[in-house]
Coordinates of N, CA and C and ligand atoms in Angstrom, one line a residue:
M1 N 97.5 88.7 97.6 CA 98.8 88.7 98.2 C 99.9 88.5 97.1
E2 N 100.9 89.3 97.2 CA 102.0 89.2 96.3 C 103.2 88.7 97.0
Q3 N 104.2 88.2 96.3 CA 105.4 87.7 96.9 C 106.6 88.2 96.1
V4 N 107.6 88.7 96.9 CA 108.9 89.1 96.2 C 110.0 88.6 97.0
T5 N 111.1 88.3 96.3 CA 112.3 87.9 97.0 C 113.4 88.9 96.6
L6 N 114.0 89.6 97.6 CA 115.0 90.6 97.3 C 116.4 90.1 97.7
K7 N 117.4 90.4 96.9 CA 118.7 90.1 97.2 C 119.3 91.3 98.1
V8 N 119.8 91.0 99.3 CA 120.2 92.0 100.2 C 121.7 91.8 100.6
N9 N 122.5 92.8 100.5 CA 123.9 92.6 100.9 C 124.1 93.1 102.3
G10 N 125.0 92.5 103.0 CA 125.4 93.0 104.3 C 124.8 92.3 105.5
M11 N 123.9 91.3 105.3 CA 123.3 90.6 106.4 C 124.2 89.4 106.8
S12 N 124.6 89.3 108.0 CA 125.6 88.3 108.4 C 125.3 87.5 109.6
C13 N 124.3 87.9 110.4 CA 124.1 87.2 111.7 C 122.7 87.3 112.1
G14 N 122.4 86.7 113.3 CA 121.0 86.7 113.8 C 120.5 88.1 114.1
H15 N 121.4 89.0 114.4 CA 121.0 90.4 114.7 C 120.5 91.0 113.4
C16 N 121.1 90.8 112.3 CA 120.7 91.3 111.0 C 119.3 90.8 110.7
V17 N 119.2 89.5 110.9 CA 117.9 88.9 110.6 C 116.8 89.5 111.4
K18 N 117.0 89.8 112.7 CA 116.0 90.4 113.5 C 115.7 91.8 113.1
A19 N 116.8 92.6 112.7 CA 116.6 94.0 112.3 C 115.8 94.1 111.0
V20 N 116.1 93.2 110.1 CA 115.3 93.3 108.8 C 113.9 92.7 108.9
E21 N 113.8 91.5 109.6 CA 112.5 91.0 109.7 C 111.6 91.8 110.6
G22 N 112.2 92.5 111.6 CA 111.4 93.3 112.5 C 110.9 94.6 111.8
S23 N 111.8 95.3 111.1 CA 111.4 96.5 110.5 C 110.4 96.3 109.3
V24 N 110.7 95.3 108.5 CA 109.9 95.1 107.3 C 108.5 94.5 107.8
G25 N 108.6 93.7 108.9 CA 107.4 93.1 109.4 C 106.4 94.1 110.0
E26 N 106.9 95.3 110.4 CA 106.1 96.3 111.0 C 105.3 97.1 109.9
L27 N 105.7 97.0 108.7 CA 105.0 97.8 107.6 C 103.6 97.3 107.4
D28 N 102.7 98.3 107.3 CA 101.3 97.9 107.0 C 101.3 97.2 105.7
G29 N 100.6 96.1 105.6 CA 100.4 95.4 104.3 C 101.4 94.2 104.1
V30 N 102.4 94.2 105.1 CA 103.3 93.0 105.0 C 102.8 91.9 105.8
N31 N 102.6 90.8 105.1 CA 102.0 89.6 105.8 C 103.1 88.7 106.4
S32 N 104.2 88.5 105.7 CA 105.3 87.8 106.3 C 106.6 88.2 105.7
V33 N 107.7 88.0 106.5 CA 109.0 88.3 105.9 C 110.0 87.3 106.5
K34 N 110.8 86.7 105.6 CA 111.7 85.7 106.0 C 113.1 85.9 105.4
V35 N 114.1 86.1 106.3 CA 115.5 86.3 105.8 C 116.1 84.9 105.7
D36 N 116.9 84.7 104.6 CA 117.7 83.5 104.4 C 119.2 84.0 104.3
L37 N 119.9 83.8 105.4 CA 121.3 84.3 105.5 C 122.2 83.6 104.5
A38 N 122.0 82.3 104.3 CA 122.9 81.6 103.4 C 122.8 82.1 102.0
S39 N 121.7 82.5 101.5 CA 121.6 83.0 100.1 C 121.5 84.5 100.1
G40 N 121.5 85.2 101.3 CA 121.4 86.7 101.3 C 120.2 87.2 100.7
T41 N 119.0 86.5 101.0 CA 117.8 87.0 100.4 C 116.7 87.2 101.5
V42 N 115.8 88.1 101.1 CA 114.6 88.4 102.0 C 113.4 88.1 101.2
A43 N 112.6 87.2 101.7 CA 111.3 86.8 101.0 C 110.2 87.5 101.7
V44 N 109.4 88.3 101.0 CA 108.3 89.0 101.6 C 107.0 88.7 100.9
E45 N 106.0 88.5 101.7 CA 104.6 88.4 101.3 C 103.9 89.7 101.6
Y46 N 103.3 90.3 100.7 CA 102.7 91.6 101.0 C 101.4 91.9 100.1
K47 N 100.6 92.8 100.6 CA 99.5 93.2 99.8 C 99.8 94.5 99.0
S48 N 99.8 94.4 97.7 CA 100.2 95.5 96.9 C 99.3 96.7 97.0
E49 N 98.1 96.6 97.5 CA 97.2 97.7 97.7 C 97.7 98.6 98.9
Q50 N 98.5 98.0 99.8 CA 98.9 98.6 101.0 C 100.3 99.0 101.1
V51 N 101.2 98.3 100.4 CA 102.6 98.6 100.5 C 103.3 98.3 99.1
T52 N 104.3 99.1 98.8 CA 105.0 98.8 97.5 C 106.4 98.1 97.8
V53 N 106.9 97.5 96.7 CA 108.2 96.9 96.8 C 109.2 98.0 97.1
E54 N 109.0 99.2 96.5 CA 109.9 100.3 96.8 C 110.0 100.7 98.2
R55 N 108.8 100.7 98.9 CA 108.8 101.0 100.3 C 109.5 99.9 101.1
I56 N 109.3 98.7 100.8 CA 110.0 97.6 101.4 C 111.5 97.7 101.3
K57 N 112.0 98.1 100.1 CA 113.4 98.3 99.8 C 114.0 99.4 100.6
E58 N 113.2 100.5 100.7 CA 113.6 101.7 101.5 C 113.8 101.3 103.0
T59 N 112.9 100.5 103.5 CA 112.9 100.1 104.9 C 114.2 99.3 105.2
I60 N 114.5 98.4 104.3 CA 115.7 97.6 104.4 C 117.0 98.5 104.4
D61 N 116.9 99.4 103.4 CA 118.0 100.4 103.3 C 118.2 101.2 104.6
E62 N 117.1 101.6 105.2 CA 117.1 102.4 106.4 C 117.7 101.6 107.6
E63 N 117.6 100.3 107.5 CA 118.3 99.5 108.6 C 119.8 99.3 108.3
G64 N 120.2 99.8 107.2 CA 121.7 99.8 106.9 C 122.2 98.7 106.0
Y65 N 121.2 98.1 105.3 CA 121.6 97.0 104.4 C 121.3 97.4 103.0
E66 N 122.1 96.9 102.0 CA 122.0 97.3 100.6 C 121.2 96.3 99.8
V67 N 120.0 96.8 99.3 CA 119.3 95.9 98.4 C 119.9 95.9 97.0
A68 N 120.3 94.7 96.6 CA 121.1 94.6 95.4 C 120.2 94.8 94.2
Ligands
CU101 CU1 124.3 90.9 112.0

């Protein structure tokens, strides 16, 4: 299991948290995803054999948030 913390711009409320945690959480290979609004970060635990950081970033981008 790998761990990455991404800085994400544009998340401001509980809806954003649900959108990001929901979409990233649905990816195969993602074990857990936790948004921290105060710091504007998304912490993800994932299996690198199943999903890449690039794919996780794309998914956040598709939800309309910018990965810094
Ligand atoms: Cu929001």
